[in-house]
CSV table of C-alpha atoms in Angstrom, one decimal:
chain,number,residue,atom,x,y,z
W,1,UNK,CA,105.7,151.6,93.0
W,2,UNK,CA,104.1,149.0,95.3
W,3,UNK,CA,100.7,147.2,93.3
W,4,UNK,CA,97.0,147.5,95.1
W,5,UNK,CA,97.7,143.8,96.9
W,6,UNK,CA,101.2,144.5,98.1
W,7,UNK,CA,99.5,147.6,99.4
W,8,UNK,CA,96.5,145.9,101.0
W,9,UNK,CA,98.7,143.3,102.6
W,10,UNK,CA,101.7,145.3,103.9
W,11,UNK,CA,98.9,147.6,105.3
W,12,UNK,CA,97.3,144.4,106.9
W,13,UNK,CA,100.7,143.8,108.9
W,14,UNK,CA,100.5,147.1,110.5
W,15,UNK,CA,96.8,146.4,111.4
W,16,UNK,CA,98.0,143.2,112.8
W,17,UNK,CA,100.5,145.2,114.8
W,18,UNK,CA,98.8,147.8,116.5
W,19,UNK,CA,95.5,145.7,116.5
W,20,UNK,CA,95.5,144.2,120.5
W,21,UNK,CA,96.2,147.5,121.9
W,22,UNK,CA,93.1,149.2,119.9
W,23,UNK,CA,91.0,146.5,120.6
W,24,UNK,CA,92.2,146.1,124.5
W,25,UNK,CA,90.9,150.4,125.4
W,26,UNK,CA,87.4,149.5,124.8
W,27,UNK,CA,87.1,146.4,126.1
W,28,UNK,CA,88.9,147.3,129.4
W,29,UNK,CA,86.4,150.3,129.6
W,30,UNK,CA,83.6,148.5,128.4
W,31,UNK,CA,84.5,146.3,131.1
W,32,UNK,CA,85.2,148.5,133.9
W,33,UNK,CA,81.8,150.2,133.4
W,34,UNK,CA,79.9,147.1,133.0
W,35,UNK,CA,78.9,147.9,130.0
W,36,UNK,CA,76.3,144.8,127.8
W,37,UNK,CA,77.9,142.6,125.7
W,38,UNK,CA,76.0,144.5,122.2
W,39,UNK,CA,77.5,148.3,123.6
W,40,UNK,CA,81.1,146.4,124.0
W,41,UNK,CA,80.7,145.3,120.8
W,42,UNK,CA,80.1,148.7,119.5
W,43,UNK,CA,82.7,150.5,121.6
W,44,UNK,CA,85.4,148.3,119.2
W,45,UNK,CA,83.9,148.9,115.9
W,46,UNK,CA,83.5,152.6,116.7
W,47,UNK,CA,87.5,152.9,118.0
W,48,UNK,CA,88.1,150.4,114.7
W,49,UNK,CA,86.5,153.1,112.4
W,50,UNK,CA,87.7,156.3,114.1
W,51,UNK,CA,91.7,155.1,113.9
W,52,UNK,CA,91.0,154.6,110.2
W,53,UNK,CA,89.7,157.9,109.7
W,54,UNK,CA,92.3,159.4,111.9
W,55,UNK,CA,95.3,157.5,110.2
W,56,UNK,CA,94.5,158.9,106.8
W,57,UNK,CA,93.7,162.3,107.8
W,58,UNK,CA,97.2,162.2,109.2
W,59,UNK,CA,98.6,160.3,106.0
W,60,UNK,CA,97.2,162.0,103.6
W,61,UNK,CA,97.3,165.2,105.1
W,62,UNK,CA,96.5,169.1,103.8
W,63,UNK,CA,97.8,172.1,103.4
W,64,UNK,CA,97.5,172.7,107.9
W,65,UNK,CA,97.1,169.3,108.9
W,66,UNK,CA,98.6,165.9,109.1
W,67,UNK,CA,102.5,164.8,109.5
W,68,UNK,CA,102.3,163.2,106.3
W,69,UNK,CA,104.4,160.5,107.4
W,70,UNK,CA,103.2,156.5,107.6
W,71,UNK,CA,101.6,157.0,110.7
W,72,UNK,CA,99.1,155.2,112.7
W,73,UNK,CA,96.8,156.5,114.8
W,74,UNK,CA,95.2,154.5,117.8
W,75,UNK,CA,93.4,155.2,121.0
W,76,UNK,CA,96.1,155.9,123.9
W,77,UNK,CA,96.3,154.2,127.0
W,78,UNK,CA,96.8,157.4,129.3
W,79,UNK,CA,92.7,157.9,128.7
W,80,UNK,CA,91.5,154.8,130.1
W,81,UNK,CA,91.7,155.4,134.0
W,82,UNK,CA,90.3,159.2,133.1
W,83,UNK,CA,87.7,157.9,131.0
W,84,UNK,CA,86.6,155.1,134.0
W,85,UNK,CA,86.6,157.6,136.6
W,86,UNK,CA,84.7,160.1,134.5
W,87,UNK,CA,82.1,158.0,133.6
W,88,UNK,CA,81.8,156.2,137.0
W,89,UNK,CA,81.0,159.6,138.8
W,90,UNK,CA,78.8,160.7,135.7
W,91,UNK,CA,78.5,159.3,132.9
W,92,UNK,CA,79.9,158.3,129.4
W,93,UNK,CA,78.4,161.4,127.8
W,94,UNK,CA,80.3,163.9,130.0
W,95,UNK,CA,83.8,161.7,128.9
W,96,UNK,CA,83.0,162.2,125.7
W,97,UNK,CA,82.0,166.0,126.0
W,98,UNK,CA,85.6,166.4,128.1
W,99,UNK,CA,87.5,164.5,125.0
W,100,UNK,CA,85.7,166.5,122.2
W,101,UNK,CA,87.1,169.5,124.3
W,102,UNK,CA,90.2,168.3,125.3
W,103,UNK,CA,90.8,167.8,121.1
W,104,UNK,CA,90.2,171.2,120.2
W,105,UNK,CA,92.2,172.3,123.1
W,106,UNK,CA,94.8,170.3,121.1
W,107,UNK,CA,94.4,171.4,117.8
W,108,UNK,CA,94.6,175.4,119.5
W,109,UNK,CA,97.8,174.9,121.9
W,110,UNK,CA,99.7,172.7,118.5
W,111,UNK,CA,101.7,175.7,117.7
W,112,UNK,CA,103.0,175.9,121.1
W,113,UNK,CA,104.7,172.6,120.4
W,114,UNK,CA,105.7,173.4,117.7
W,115,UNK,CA,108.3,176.6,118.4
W,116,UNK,CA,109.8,174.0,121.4
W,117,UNK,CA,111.5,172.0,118.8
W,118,UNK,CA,114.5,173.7,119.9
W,119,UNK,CA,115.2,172.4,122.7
W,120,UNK,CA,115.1,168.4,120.9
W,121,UNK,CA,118.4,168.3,119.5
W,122,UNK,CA,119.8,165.2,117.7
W,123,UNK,CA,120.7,163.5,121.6
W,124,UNK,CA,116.8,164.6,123.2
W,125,UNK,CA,115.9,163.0,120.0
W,126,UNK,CA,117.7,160.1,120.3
W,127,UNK,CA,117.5,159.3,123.8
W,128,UNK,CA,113.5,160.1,123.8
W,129,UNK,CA,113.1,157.3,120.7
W,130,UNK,CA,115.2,155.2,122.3
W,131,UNK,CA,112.6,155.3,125.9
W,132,UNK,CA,110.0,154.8,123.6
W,133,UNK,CA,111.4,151.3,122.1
W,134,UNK,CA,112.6,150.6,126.0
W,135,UNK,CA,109.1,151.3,127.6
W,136,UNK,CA,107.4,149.0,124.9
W,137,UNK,CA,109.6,146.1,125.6
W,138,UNK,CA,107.3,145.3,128.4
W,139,UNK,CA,104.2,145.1,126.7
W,140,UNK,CA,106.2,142.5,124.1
W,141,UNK,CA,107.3,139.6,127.0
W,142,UNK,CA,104.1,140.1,128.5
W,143,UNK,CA,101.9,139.4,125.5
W,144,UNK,CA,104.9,136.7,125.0
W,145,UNK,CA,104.4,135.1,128.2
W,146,UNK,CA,100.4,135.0,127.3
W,147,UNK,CA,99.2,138.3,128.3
W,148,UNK,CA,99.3,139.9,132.0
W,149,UNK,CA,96.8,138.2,134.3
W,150,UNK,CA,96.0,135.3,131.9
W,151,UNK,CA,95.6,131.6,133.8
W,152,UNK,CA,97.8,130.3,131.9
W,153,UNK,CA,101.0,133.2,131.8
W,154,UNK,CA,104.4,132.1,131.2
W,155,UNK,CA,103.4,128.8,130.6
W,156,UNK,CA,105.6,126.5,128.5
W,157,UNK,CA,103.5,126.4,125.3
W,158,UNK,CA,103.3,130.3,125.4
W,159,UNK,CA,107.1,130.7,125.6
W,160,UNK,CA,107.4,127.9,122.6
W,161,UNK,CA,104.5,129.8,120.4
W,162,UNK,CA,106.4,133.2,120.9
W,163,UNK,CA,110.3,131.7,119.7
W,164,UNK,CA,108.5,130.2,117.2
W,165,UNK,CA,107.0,133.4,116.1
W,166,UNK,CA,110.3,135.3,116.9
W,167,UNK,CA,112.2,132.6,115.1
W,168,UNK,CA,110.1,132.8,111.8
W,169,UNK,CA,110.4,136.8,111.6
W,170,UNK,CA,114.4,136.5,111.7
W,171,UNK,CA,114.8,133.1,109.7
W,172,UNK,CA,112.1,135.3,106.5
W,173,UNK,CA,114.6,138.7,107.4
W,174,UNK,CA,117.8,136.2,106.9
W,175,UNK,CA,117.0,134.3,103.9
W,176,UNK,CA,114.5,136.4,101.8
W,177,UNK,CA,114.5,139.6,99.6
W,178,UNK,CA,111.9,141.8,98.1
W,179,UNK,CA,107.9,141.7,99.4
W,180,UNK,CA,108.5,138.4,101.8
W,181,UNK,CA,111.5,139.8,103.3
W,182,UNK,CA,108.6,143.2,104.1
W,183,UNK,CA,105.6,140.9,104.9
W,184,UNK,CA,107.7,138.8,107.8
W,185,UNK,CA,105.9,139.7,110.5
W,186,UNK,CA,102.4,139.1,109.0
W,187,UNK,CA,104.0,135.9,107.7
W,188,UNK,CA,105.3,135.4,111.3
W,189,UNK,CA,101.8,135.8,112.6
W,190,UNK,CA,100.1,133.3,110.0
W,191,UNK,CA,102.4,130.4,110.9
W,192,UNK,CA,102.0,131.4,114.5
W,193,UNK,CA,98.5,131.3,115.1
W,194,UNK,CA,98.3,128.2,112.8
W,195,UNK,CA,100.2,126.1,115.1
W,196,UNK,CA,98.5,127.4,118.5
W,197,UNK,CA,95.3,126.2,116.4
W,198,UNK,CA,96.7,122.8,116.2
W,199,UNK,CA,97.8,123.1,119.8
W,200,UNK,CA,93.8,124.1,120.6
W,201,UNK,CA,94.6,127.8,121.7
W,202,UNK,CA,92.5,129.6,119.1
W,203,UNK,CA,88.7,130.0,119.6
W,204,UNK,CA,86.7,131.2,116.8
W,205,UNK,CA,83.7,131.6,118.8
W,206,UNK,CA,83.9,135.8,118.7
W,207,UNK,CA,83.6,135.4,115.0
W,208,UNK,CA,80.6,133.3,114.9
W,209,UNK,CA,78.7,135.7,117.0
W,210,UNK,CA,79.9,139.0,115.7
W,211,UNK,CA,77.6,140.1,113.3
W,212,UNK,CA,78.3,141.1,109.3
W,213,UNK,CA,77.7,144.9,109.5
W,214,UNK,CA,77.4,148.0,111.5
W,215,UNK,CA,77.2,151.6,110.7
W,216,UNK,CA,79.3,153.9,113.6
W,217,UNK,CA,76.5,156.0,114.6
W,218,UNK,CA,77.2,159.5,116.2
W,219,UNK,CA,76.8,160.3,119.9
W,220,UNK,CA,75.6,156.6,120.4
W,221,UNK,CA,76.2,156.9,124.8
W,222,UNK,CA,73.7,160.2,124.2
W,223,UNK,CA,74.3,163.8,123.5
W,224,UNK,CA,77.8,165.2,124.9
W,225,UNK,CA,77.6,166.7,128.5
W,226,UNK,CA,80.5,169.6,129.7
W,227,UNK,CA,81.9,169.4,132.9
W,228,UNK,CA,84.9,171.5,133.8
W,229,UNK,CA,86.6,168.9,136.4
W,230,UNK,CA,86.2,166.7,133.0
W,231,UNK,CA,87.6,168.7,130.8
W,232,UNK,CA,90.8,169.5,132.6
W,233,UNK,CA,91.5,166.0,132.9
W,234,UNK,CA,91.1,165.2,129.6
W,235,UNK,CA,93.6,168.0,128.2
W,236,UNK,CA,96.2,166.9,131.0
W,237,UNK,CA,95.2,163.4,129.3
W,238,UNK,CA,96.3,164.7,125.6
W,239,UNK,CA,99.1,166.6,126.6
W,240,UNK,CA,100.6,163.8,127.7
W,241,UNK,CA,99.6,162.2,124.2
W,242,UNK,CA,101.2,165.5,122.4
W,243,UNK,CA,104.8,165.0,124.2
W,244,UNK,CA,104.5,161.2,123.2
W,245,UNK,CA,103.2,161.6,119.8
W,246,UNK,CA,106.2,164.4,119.1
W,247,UNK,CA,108.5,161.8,120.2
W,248,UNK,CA,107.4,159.6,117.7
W,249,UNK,CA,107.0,162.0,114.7
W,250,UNK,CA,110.8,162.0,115.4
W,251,UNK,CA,111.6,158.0,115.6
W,252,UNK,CA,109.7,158.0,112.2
W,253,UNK,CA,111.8,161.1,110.6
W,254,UNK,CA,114.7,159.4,111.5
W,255,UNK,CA,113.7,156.0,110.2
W,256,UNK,CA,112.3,157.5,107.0
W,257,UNK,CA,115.5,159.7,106.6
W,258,UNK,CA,112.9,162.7,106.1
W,259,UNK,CA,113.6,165.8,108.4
W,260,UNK,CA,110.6,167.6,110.8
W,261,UNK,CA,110.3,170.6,111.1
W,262,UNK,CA,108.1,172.4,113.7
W,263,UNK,CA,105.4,173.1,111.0
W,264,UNK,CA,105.5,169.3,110.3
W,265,UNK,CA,104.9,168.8,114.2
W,266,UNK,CA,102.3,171.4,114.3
W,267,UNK,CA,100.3,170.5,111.6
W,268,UNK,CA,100.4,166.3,112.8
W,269,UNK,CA,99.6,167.5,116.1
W,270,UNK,CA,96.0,169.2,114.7
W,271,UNK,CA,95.7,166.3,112.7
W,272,UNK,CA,95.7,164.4,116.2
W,273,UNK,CA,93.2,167.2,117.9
W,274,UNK,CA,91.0,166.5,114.7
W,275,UNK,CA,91.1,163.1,115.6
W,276,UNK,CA,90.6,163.5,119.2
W,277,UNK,CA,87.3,165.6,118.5
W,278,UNK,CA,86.1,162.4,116.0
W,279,UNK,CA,86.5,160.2,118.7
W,280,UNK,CA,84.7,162.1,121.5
W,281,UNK,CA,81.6,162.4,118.2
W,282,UNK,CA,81.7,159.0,117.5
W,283,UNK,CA,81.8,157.7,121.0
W,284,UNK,CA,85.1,156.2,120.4
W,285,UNK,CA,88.2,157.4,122.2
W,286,UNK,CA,91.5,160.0,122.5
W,287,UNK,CA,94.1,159.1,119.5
W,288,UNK,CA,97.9,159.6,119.5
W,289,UNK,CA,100.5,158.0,117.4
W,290,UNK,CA,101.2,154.8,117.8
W,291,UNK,CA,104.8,153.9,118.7
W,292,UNK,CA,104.6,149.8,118.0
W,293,UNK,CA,104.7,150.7,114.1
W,294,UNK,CA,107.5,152.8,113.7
W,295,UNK,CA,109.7,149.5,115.0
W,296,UNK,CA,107.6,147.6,111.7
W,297,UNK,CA,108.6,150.7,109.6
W,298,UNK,CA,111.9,150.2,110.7
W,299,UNK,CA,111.8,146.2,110.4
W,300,UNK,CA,110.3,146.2,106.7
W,301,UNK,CA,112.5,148.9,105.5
W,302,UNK,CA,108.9,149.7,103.8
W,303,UNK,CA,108.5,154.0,104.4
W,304,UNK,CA,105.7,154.9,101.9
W,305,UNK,CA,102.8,156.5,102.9
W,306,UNK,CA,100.1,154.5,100.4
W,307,UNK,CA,101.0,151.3,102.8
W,308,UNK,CA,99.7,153.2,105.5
W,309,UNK,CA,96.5,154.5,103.3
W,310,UNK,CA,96.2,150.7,102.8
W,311,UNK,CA,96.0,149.9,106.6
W,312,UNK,CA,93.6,153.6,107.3
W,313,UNK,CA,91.4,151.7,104.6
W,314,UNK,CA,91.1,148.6,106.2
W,315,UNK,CA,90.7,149.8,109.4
W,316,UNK,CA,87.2,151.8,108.6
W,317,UNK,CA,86.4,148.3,106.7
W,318,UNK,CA,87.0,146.3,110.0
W,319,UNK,CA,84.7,149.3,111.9
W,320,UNK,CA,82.1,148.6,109.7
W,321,UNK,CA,82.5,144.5,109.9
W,322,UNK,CA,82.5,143.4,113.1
W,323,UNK,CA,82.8,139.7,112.2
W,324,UNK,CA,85.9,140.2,109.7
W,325,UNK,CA,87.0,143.0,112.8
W,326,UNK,CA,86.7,139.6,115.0
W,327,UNK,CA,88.8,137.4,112.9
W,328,UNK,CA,91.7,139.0,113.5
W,329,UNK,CA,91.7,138.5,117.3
W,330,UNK,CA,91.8,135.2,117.3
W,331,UNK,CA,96.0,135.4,117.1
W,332,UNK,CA,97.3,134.1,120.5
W,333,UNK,CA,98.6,136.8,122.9
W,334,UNK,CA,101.9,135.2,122.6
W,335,UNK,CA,102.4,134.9,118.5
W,336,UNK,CA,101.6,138.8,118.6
W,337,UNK,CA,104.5,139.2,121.6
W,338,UNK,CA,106.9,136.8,119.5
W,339,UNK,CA,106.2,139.2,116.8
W,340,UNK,CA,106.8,142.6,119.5
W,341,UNK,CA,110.2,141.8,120.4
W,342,UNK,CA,111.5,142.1,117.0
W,343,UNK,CA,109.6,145.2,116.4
W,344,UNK,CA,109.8,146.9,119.7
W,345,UNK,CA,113.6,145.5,119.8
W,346,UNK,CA,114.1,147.7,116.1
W,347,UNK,CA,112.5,150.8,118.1
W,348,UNK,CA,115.6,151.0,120.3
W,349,UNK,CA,117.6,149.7,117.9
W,350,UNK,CA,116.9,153.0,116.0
W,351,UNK,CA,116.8,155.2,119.0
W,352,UNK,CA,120.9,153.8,119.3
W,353,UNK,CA,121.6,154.9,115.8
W,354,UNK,CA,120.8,158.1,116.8
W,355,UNK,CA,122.7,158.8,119.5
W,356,UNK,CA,125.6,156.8,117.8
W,357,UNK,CA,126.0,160.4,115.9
W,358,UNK,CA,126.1,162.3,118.8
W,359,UNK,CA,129.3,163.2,120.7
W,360,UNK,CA,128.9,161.2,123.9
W,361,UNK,CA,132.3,162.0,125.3
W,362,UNK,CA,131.4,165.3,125.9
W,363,UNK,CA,130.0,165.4,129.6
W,364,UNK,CA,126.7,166.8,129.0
W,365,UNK,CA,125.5,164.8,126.5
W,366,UNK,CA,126.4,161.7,128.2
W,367,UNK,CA,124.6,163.2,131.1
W,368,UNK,CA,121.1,163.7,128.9
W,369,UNK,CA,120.9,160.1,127.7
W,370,UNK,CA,122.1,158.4,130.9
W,371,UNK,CA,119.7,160.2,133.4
W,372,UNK,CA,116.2,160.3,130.5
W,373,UNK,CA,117.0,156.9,129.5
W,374,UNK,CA,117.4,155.5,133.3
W,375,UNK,CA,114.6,157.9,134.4
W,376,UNK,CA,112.0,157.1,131.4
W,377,UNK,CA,112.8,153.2,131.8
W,378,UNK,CA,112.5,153.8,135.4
W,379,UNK,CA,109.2,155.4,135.7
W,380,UNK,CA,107.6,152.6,133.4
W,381,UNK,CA,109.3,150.0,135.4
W,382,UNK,CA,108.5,151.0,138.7
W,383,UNK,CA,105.3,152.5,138.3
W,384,UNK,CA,104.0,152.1,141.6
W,385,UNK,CA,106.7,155.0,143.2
W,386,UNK,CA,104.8,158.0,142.3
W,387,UNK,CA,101.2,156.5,144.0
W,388,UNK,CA,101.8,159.1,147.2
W,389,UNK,CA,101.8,161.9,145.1
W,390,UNK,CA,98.3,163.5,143.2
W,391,UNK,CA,96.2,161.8,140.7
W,392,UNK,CA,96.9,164.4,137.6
W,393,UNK,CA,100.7,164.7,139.0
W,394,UNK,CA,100.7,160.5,139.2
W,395,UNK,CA,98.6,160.0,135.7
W,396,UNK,CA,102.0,161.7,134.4
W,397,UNK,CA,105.0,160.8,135.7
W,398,UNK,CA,104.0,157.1,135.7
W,399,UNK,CA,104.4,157.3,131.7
W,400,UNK,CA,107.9,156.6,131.2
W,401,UNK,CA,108.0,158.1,127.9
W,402,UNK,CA,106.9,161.7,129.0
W,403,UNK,CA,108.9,161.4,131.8
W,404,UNK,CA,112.1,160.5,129.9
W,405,UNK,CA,111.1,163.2,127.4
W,406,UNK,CA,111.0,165.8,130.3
W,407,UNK,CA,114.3,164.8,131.7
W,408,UNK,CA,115.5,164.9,128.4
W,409,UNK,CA,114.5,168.4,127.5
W,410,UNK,CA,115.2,170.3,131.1
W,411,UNK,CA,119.1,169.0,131.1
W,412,UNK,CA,119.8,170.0,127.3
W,413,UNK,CA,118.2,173.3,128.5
W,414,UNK,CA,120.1,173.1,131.5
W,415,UNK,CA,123.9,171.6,131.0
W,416,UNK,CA,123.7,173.2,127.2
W,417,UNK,CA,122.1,176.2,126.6
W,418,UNK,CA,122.9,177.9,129.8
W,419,UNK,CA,126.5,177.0,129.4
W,420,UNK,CA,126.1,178.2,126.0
W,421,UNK,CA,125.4,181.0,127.2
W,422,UNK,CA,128.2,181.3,129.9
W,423,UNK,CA,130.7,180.8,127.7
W,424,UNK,CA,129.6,183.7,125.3
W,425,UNK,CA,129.1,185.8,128.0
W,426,UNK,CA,132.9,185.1,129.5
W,427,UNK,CA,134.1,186.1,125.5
W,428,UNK,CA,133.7,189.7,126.0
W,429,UNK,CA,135.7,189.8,129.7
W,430,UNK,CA,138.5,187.3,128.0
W,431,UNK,CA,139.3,189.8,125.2
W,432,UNK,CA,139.0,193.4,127.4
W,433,UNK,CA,141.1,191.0,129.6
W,434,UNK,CA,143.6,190.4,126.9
W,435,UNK,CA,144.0,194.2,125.2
């Protein structure tokens, strides 16, 4: 049984993790829609606030919601060009009306995801986690480099703060035990943004003007506005969030040894359309599970849920206290990727494991990794090869992880259960045959 302060700081390491990409959804919108300083401001502490909220609703779960599984919520990427475009041609309060749709569309079509669980046997499973910790590897050397489109990117300092980070994580995992041994990558991230403050990268300016306290006020851009062209982009939007958030209700059964069922799927997936609706009330934004912490669930060897009650908690706190939300963006884009390769790095780690129990000398299953794995990593890698086709069709397939998924699923269904099915419909002839 882990004590209140072992609780409070574990759960501060997974709000360190997932904290930049939070933080970066509003202020890329707030940006794009040239949005003032103050409504930026409250774009964050509204998305800080609602990914509390959504993480313990999906922790702590009831009797029809919520995985129950240490989770965390945070708003997905796949909603920021919708949400732009949206509100560039209307307005923010017909985004918001789409997304508080688009979650109860979610919380409705759940079920359906939940009888497909067939078709993700132990190698969909493993080849789907394993695109997961591949498309997030990425995100980790660009944050390590200094963060995509920065002045100063790939500079030498950067690379040096980022081994130094990386280097801290494995020398704490080699040499310690116990609570330091699960607190590495916080630890990591102390010494890190320490010595970049020594070296005059970290600015404390955000915290001096952020202010003590907010309250997250409800339908703060205005009353919700429906528009059907909305709408349907926002539940293409989600969708896309369900087949990602499925694939990582998975990554975590595996690394917490607990099996999911389809009712476990169904009931995290109206957790997430519950969460959805909260954002599109609180002006906030669409929420799916975030991949980055099942690699420090896998790193810390730490599975309870209360650590992840801990980090819900402090979330809502950091909503409500913009200047403490403010402190912790002050670590250096690249202490935070240091820190992302060894978590992303344990993503596909796991996602090897997996398919380490599966049969790969039998031709089809071979076939199903190699082509979702090589697809999947392909998509996010290459990006730019689907801009010819549609925007809905191109808002999908450039997410390598649904696109990997999708490969995944169609050739199990096609190279196993229809041969499955070949072969038991050959039995009969064989036998009349044989008598």
């Amino acid at each position: 049984m882990l004590s209140k302060q072992k609780i409070v700081t574990l759960g501060l390491q997974h709000v360190l993790a997932m904290y930049a990409g939070a933080v970066v959804v509003p202020l890329i919108i707030g940006g794009a829609l040239n949005l003032t300083p103050a409504q930026i401001a409250y774009l964050i502490a509204a998305d800080l606030f609602t990914c509390g909220i959504a993480t313990l609703l999906q922790v702590i779960g009831t009797r029809y919601t919520g995985i129950r599984l240490p989770v965390v919520l945070g708003c997905t990427f796949t909603a920021v060009g919708p949400i732009i475009a949206i509100a560039s041609t209307s307005n923010l309060a017909t985004a918001y009306g789409a997304i508080i749709v688009s979650g109860l569309f979610v919380v409705l079509a759940a079920p359906l995801f939940g009888k497909l669980l067939r078709f993700f046997p132990t190698v969909v499973q493993g080849s789907v986690v394993t695109i997961i910790g591949l498309s997030l590897i990425p995100v980790a050397m660009n944050n390590a480099a200094g963060g995509q489109g920065m002045p100063d990117f790939g500079s030498p300092r950067n690379l040096l703060l980022a081994l130094g980070t990386l280097a801290i994580i494995l020398f704490i995992n080699r040499f310690f035990t116990g609570f330091i041994r699960a607190i590495s990558v916080l630890l990591g991230l102390v010494v890190g943004t320490v010595v970049a403050y020594m070296m005059g990268m970290v600015s404390f300016a955000s915290v001096a003007e952020a202010s003590w306290f907010s309250v997250v006020e409800p339908f703060y851009f205005g009353a919700p506005q429906f528009s059907i062209v909305a709408i349907v982009t926002m539940i293409l939007v989600n969708i896309i969030s369900m087949a990602e958030s499925t694939g990582v209700y998975f990554a975590l059964g595996k690394v917490t040894e607990t099996k999911v069922t389809d009712k476990d799927v169904v009931k995290g997936l109206r957790g997430e359309g519950i969460a959805i609706v909260l954002g599109g009330i609180f002006n906030a934004f669409p929420y799916t599970a975030f991949s980055q912490n099942v690699g420090l669930v896998s790193l810390t060897g730490i599975k309870t849920r209360d650590v992840m009650i801990g980090a819900g908690g402090l979330l809502v706190v950091l909503g409500l206290l913009p200047k403490l939300a403010a402190l912790t963006t002050v670590v250096p884009n690249a202490v935070l990727g240091g820190a992302m390769i060894a978590m992303f790095g344990m993503v596909v780690a796991s996602g090897i494991n997996i398919l380490s129990h599966v049969d790969l000398r039998q031709n089809e299953n071979l076939l199903i990794a190699a082509c979702s794995i090589a697809v999947g990593l392909g998509s996010a890698a290459v990006p730019s090869m689907f801009d010819q086709l549609p925007t809905m069709v191109k808002m999908m397939l450039q997410n390598g992880i649904v696109t990997g998924s999708l490969t995944a699923v169609v050739l199990n269904i096609l190279l196993v259960h229809t041969n499955k099915k070949v072969n038991q419909a050959a039995v009969p002839s064989t036998i009349s045959e044989a008598s």
